[in-house]
Amino acid sequence: MVPWLRQSLSAFAVSQHLLNNFDIALDGDRATARTQMTNPMGAKLREGGLHWFFIGGSYHDDLVRVDGSWKIA
């Protein structure tokens, strides 16, 4: 995964992954979570400088508690 990420993100001088507005519903050792995501990125331009753009979305996850730790199911 790390080599793939290095190659995939090499065109971007700036990238930040922001998570907010967590909505978590617990049900014993299971849970569901919705999390909002914003990702501002700066792509390198051939002539110098950056082209800025933003990506946004939501994560919808099922979670499970295993040996006292929460994991994405």
XYZ file of C-alpha atoms in Angstrom:
73
model
C 0.000 0.000 0.000
C 2.763 2.477 0.878
C 4.585 2.181 -2.499
C 1.264 2.604 -4.345
C 0.386 5.708 -2.281
C 3.830 7.246 -2.873
C 3.425 6.811 -6.625
C -0.237 7.897 -6.723
C 0.301 11.021 -4.617
C 3.602 12.087 -6.216
C 1.795 14.602 -8.502
C 0.423 16.458 -5.483
C 2.674 18.829 -3.586
C -0.073 19.368 -1.009
C -2.731 16.995 0.293
C -4.675 17.028 3.536
C -7.359 14.557 4.626
C -9.842 16.170 7.039
C -12.537 14.182 8.863
C -15.449 15.810 10.705
C -19.100 15.523 11.772
C -18.852 11.993 13.134
C -22.205 10.238 13.670
C -21.781 6.951 15.563
C -24.579 4.572 16.633
C -23.552 1.932 19.182
C -25.247 -1.454 19.514
C -23.284 -3.603 21.970
C -20.096 -4.790 20.263
C -21.242 -3.438 16.890
C -21.673 0.101 15.600
C -22.286 2.098 12.465
C -20.469 5.339 11.689
C -20.923 8.128 9.170
C -18.048 10.568 8.783
C -17.747 13.586 6.489
C -14.471 14.025 4.566
C -12.857 17.049 2.897
C -9.574 16.716 1.008
C -7.920 19.918 -0.297
C -5.163 19.096 -2.782
C -2.572 21.040 -4.763
C -1.418 19.433 -8.032
C 1.971 20.471 -9.412
C 1.765 22.427 -12.687
C 4.458 21.944 -15.361
C 5.049 25.704 -15.496
C 5.329 25.897 -11.703
C 2.823 26.638 -9.007
C -0.157 24.596 -7.963
C -3.644 23.862 -9.244
C -5.897 23.732 -6.156
C -9.016 21.572 -5.921
C -11.150 20.007 -3.222
C -12.668 16.550 -2.867
C -15.474 15.858 -0.420
C -17.548 12.877 0.553
C -18.810 10.601 3.300
C -17.593 7.365 4.804
C -20.296 4.876 5.873
C -18.724 2.155 8.021
C -19.826 -0.899 9.970
C -17.683 -1.387 13.062
C -17.109 -4.313 15.408
C -15.356 -4.541 18.788
C -12.735 -7.322 18.812
C -10.736 -8.048 21.979
C -11.542 -4.570 23.337
C -10.558 -2.664 20.151
C -12.862 -1.249 17.468
C -12.270 -2.408 13.876
C -13.912 -1.576 10.559
C -15.910 -4.689 9.645
